[in-house]
Coordinates of C-alpha atoms in Angstrom, one line a residue:
M1 CA 0.0 0.0 0.0
L2 CA 2.8 2.4 1.0
N3 CA 4.6 1.6 -2.2
A4 CA 1.6 2.5 -4.3
I5 CA 1.1 5.8 -2.4
N6 CA 4.8 6.6 -2.9
K7 CA 4.6 5.9 -6.6
T8 CA 1.6 8.1 -7.0
L9 CA 3.2 10.9 -5.1
I10 CA 6.4 10.7 -7.1
A11 CA 4.4 10.6 -10.3
S12 CA 2.5 13.8 -9.3
V13 CA 5.8 15.6 -8.4
V14 CA 7.3 14.6 -11.7
A15 CA 4.2 15.7 -13.6
A16 CA 4.2 19.1 -11.7
A17 CA 7.9 19.6 -12.5
C18 CA 7.4 18.8 -16.1
S19 CA 4.4 21.2 -16.2
L20 CA 6.5 24.0 -14.6
A21 CA 9.3 23.4 -17.0
A22 CA 6.9 23.5 -20.0
C23 CA 5.4 26.7 -18.7
S24 CA 8.9 28.2 -18.2
D25 CA 9.9 27.2 -21.7
K26 CA 6.7 28.7 -23.1
E27 CA 7.3 32.0 -21.2
H28 CA 10.9 32.1 -22.4
D29 CA 9.9 31.6 -26.0
G30 CA 7.3 34.3 -25.7
A31 CA 9.8 36.7 -24.2
M32 CA 12.4 35.9 -26.9
A33 CA 9.8 36.5 -29.6
L34 CA 9.3 40.0 -28.3
Y35 CA 13.0 40.5 -27.9
Q36 CA 13.6 39.5 -31.5
A37 CA 10.7 41.7 -32.7
A38 CA 12.2 44.7 -30.9
E39 CA 15.6 43.8 -32.4
S40 CA 14.1 43.7 -35.8
G41 CA 12.3 47.1 -35.2
I42 CA 15.6 48.7 -34.3
G43 CA 17.3 47.3 -37.5
E44 CA 14.5 48.8 -39.6
A45 CA 14.6 52.2 -37.8
R46 CA 11.2 51.7 -36.2
Y47 CA 12.5 52.9 -32.8
S48 CA 9.2 54.0 -31.2
E49 CA 7.7 50.6 -32.1
A50 CA 10.7 48.8 -30.7
L51 CA 10.4 50.7 -27.4
A52 CA 6.7 49.8 -27.1
T53 CA 7.6 46.1 -27.8
L54 CA 10.2 46.2 -25.0
D55 CA 7.6 47.7 -22.6
T56 CA 5.3 44.8 -23.5
L57 CA 8.1 42.3 -22.8
N58 CA 8.7 43.8 -19.3
A59 CA 5.0 43.8 -18.5
R60 CA 4.1 40.4 -19.9
Y61 CA 7.1 38.4 -18.7
P62 CA 8.4 39.8 -15.4
E63 CA 9.9 36.4 -14.5
Q64 CA 12.2 36.3 -17.5
T65 CA 14.8 38.3 -15.8
Q66 CA 17.7 37.3 -18.1
V67 CA 15.9 38.2 -21.3
R68 CA 14.7 41.5 -19.8
R69 CA 18.2 42.2 -18.6
D70 CA 19.6 41.6 -22.1
A71 CA 16.8 43.8 -23.5
L72 CA 18.3 46.8 -21.7
R73 CA 20.8 47.1 -24.4
L74 CA 18.1 47.0 -27.1
R75 CA 16.2 49.8 -25.2
A76 CA 19.3 51.9 -25.2
L77 CA 19.9 51.3 -28.9
A78 CA 16.2 52.2 -29.6
M79 CA 16.5 55.4 -27.5
Q80 CA 19.7 56.3 -29.3
G81 CA 18.1 55.9 -32.7
L82 CA 14.9 57.7 -31.8
A83 CA 17.0 60.6 -30.3
L84 CA 19.2 61.0 -33.4
D85 CA 16.2 61.0 -35.7
S86 CA 14.3 63.5 -33.5
I87 CA 17.3 65.8 -33.1
S88 CA 17.7 66.0 -36.8
A89 CA 14.0 66.8 -37.3
G90 CA 14.0 69.1 -34.3
S91 CA 17.0 71.1 -35.6
E92 CA 15.1 71.7 -38.9
A93 CA 12.0 72.8 -37.0
L94 CA 14.0 75.1 -34.8
A95 CA 15.8 76.6 -37.7
A96 CA 12.5 77.3 -39.5
A97 CA 10.9 78.8 -36.3
T98 CA 14.0 81.0 -35.7
I99 CA 13.9 82.3 -39.2
D100 CA 10.1 83.1 -38.8
R101 CA 10.7 84.9 -35.5
E102 CA 13.7 86.9 -36.7
A103 CA 11.7 88.1 -39.8
R104 CA 9.1 89.5 -37.4
D105 CA 11.5 91.0 -34.8
P106 CA 12.0 94.3 -36.7
E107 CA 8.2 95.0 -36.4
F108 CA 8.4 95.1 -32.6
R109 CA 10.0 97.0 -29.8
H110 CA 10.5 95.9 -26.2
V111 CA 8.9 97.9 -23.3
D112 CA 10.7 97.6 -20.0
S113 CA 8.2 97.5 -17.1
S114 CA 8.7 99.2 -13.8
V115 CA 8.6 97.9 -10.2
G116 CA 10.0 94.5 -11.2
L117 CA 7.1 93.5 -13.4
E118 CA 7.7 91.6 -16.6
G119 CA 8.3 93.6 -19.7
Y120 CA 6.5 93.1 -23.0
F121 CA 6.6 93.7 -26.8
L122 CA 4.5 96.1 -28.8
P123 CA 4.4 96.7 -32.5
K124 CA 6.6 99.6 -33.4
G125 CA 4.8 102.9 -33.5
V126 CA 2.4 102.0 -30.7
D127 CA 2.7 104.1 -27.6
E128 CA 2.6 102.1 -24.4
K129 CA 0.8 105.1 -22.8
V130 CA -2.0 105.0 -25.3
M131 CA -4.4 103.5 -22.7
M132 CA -6.0 106.8 -22.0
G133 CA -9.5 106.1 -23.5
T134 CA -11.9 103.2 -23.8
C135 CA -9.8 100.9 -25.9
I136 CA -7.7 97.7 -25.9
Q137 CA -4.0 97.1 -26.5
P138 CA -2.6 93.7 -27.7
R139 CA 0.8 92.8 -26.3
V140 CA 3.4 89.9 -26.3
S141 CA 4.9 89.0 -23.0
D142 CA 8.7 88.5 -22.5
K143 CA 7.9 84.7 -22.4
G144 CA 6.2 85.0 -25.8
F145 CA 2.5 84.9 -24.8
F146 CA -0.2 87.0 -26.5
Y147 CA -2.4 89.0 -24.1
I148 CA -4.6 92.0 -24.2
V149 CA -5.0 95.0 -21.8
A150 CA -8.4 96.6 -21.9
N151 CA -9.4 100.0 -20.5
V152 CA -12.8 101.7 -19.8
Q153 CA -12.3 105.4 -19.3
G154 CA -14.4 107.3 -16.8
R155 CA -16.9 104.4 -16.3
S156 CA -17.4 101.5 -13.9
I157 CA -19.0 98.6 -15.9
G158 CA -17.6 95.7 -13.9
L159 CA -15.3 94.7 -16.8
R160 CA -15.3 91.0 -17.3
A161 CA -14.7 90.0 -20.9
I162 CA -13.7 91.2 -24.4
E163 CA -15.9 90.3 -27.4
F164 CA -15.0 90.7 -31.1
V165 CA -17.9 91.0 -33.5
D166 CA -18.1 90.3 -37.3
G167 CA -21.7 90.8 -38.4
A168 CA -23.7 88.0 -36.8
E169 CA -20.6 86.1 -35.6
S170 CA -18.6 86.8 -32.6
A171 CA -15.8 85.5 -30.3
S172 CA -15.4 86.3 -26.6
S173 CA -12.7 85.9 -24.1
A174 CA -13.3 84.0 -20.9
D175 CA -14.8 86.0 -18.0
I176 CA -12.3 87.2 -15.5
S177 CA -12.5 87.7 -11.8
T178 CA -13.4 91.1 -10.4
A179 CA -10.2 90.8 -8.3
R180 CA -8.3 91.4 -11.6
I181 CA -9.9 94.7 -12.3
I182 CA -7.8 97.8 -11.5
R183 CA -9.9 100.9 -10.7
V184 CA -8.3 104.4 -10.9
E185 CA -10.3 107.6 -10.8
G186 CA -13.5 106.0 -12.0
S187 CA -11.8 104.1 -14.8
E188 CA -11.3 100.3 -15.1
S189 CA -8.6 98.3 -16.7
A190 CA -7.6 94.6 -16.7
S191 CA -5.3 92.2 -18.5
F192 CA -6.7 89.2 -20.3
N193 CA -4.2 86.4 -20.2
P194 CA -3.5 83.8 -22.9
E195 CA -5.8 81.3 -21.2
D196 CA -8.6 83.9 -21.2
L197 CA -8.0 84.5 -25.0
E198 CA -8.0 80.9 -26.2
G199 CA -9.1 80.7 -29.8
I200 CA -9.3 84.5 -30.2
G201 CA -6.2 84.9 -32.3
E202 CA -7.3 82.2 -34.8
W203 CA -10.8 83.7 -34.9
L204 CA -9.4 87.1 -35.8
L205 CA -7.3 85.6 -38.6
A206 CA -10.4 83.8 -40.0
H207 CA -12.6 87.0 -39.7
P208 CA -10.9 89.9 -41.5
G209 CA -14.2 91.7 -41.6
A210 CA -14.5 91.9 -37.8
S211 CA -15.4 95.6 -37.1
K212 CA -16.4 95.9 -33.4
I213 CA -15.0 95.3 -30.0
V214 CA -17.3 95.0 -27.0
L215 CA -15.9 95.5 -23.5
K216 CA -18.5 93.4 -21.6
G217 CA -19.2 94.2 -18.0
S218 CA -21.5 92.9 -15.2
K219 CA -23.2 96.3 -15.1
S220 CA -23.1 97.5 -18.7
N221 CA -21.0 97.2 -21.9
A222 CA -18.8 99.6 -23.8
S223 CA -18.3 99.3 -27.6
V224 CA -15.1 100.3 -29.5
K225 CA -14.6 100.3 -33.3
L226 CA -12.2 97.7 -34.6
D227 CA -10.4 99.6 -37.3
A228 CA -7.7 98.4 -39.7
K229 CA -4.9 99.8 -37.5
M230 CA -6.2 97.9 -34.4
R231 CA -6.8 94.8 -36.3
S232 CA -3.2 94.9 -37.7
Q233 CA -1.9 95.3 -34.1
L234 CA -3.9 92.3 -32.9
V235 CA -2.9 90.0 -35.8
K236 CA 0.8 91.1 -35.6
C237 CA 1.0 90.4 -31.8
Y238 CA -0.8 87.1 -32.1
E239 CA 1.5 85.9 -35.0
Y240 CA 4.6 87.1 -33.2
S241 CA 3.6 85.3 -30.1
R242 CA 3.0 82.1 -32.2
A243 CA 6.4 82.4 -33.8
L244 CA 8.1 82.9 -30.4
Q245 CA 6.2 79.9 -28.9
A246 CA 7.1 77.7 -31.9
Q247 CA 10.8 78.6 -31.4
R248 CA 10.6 77.9 -27.7
L249 CA 8.9 74.5 -28.1
A250 CA 11.3 73.4 -30.9
S251 CA 14.2 74.3 -28.7
L252 CA 12.7 72.4 -25.7
K253 CA 12.1 69.3 -27.9
R254 CA 15.6 69.3 -29.2
E255 CA 17.0 69.6 -25.7
K256 CA 14.8 66.7 -24.5
Y257 CA 16.2 64.4 -27.2
E258 CA 19.7 65.5 -26.6
R259 CA 19.3 64.4 -23.0
M260 CA 17.8 61.1 -24.2
L261 CA 20.8 60.6 -26.5
A262 CA 23.3 61.3 -23.7
T263 CA 21.4 58.8 -21.5
A264 CA 21.3 56.1 -24.2
R265 CA 25.0 56.5 -24.9
Y266 CA 25.9 56.3 -21.3
Q267 CA 23.9 53.1 -20.9
L268 CA 25.4 51.5 -24.0
A269 CA 28.9 52.3 -22.6
N270 CA 28.2 50.7 -19.2
L271 CA 25.8 47.8 -19.9
P272 CA 27.3 44.3 -20.0
A273 CA 27.2 42.4 -23.3
P274 CA 24.0 40.2 -23.6
E275 CA 24.4 36.5 -22.9
Q276 CA 24.0 33.9 -25.5
K277 CA 20.4 32.6 -25.7

């Protein structure tokens, strides 16, 4: 009886061991298939795809430590290839953005602000002290953002938004908080930030016939004619801001991939050679 039990127990242990071995072989084969797919992707310059495949390898086969360890070199190679391609494309984008910005530079002058506030750019010929009546003034911040200062002279309307009107169509800024209104001698002024003006620049480009500005308030409104001169200032400031932002973003992207390249090359120089599989 004991012999029969022992034989059954041994058979069960052997079967379990074989099952585990088969499972381990299956997992190893699956991990190697992904490894080889990533290797092929790198050879064909499909670097982003190779990185995604290596992510799948890590997530799907966490127990295949040796395959995953060897795959670290593949990841560094994919990062290096992606970085080199992106730096090349990024340099072209940065050069184009720089040329665009430099072509617009002569149209603007910088206004240094007082009391430690950020300065800004204005189209040449525009006086920064023009805000004496009921009007608006488009500006570009030192960081390259398009914004608008609005002023209502001699009235308290509870200024909250700017609306641009083209016949039956219009586009309005977001409403601002009353805490952002500056009141001096019965007049009101406020700055409308880039987030307040989302979509306004593109709307103005698409609506050359816009002819009216409405300074909207919680108590009443004030209307201002949108003439050719003001429209030109608005469009110039918006397009200059867009050029500055394109240059800044292109520079940041190139810096990002330069850091990636440095990391990849450091890893390739310090990782051990992969083992034979």
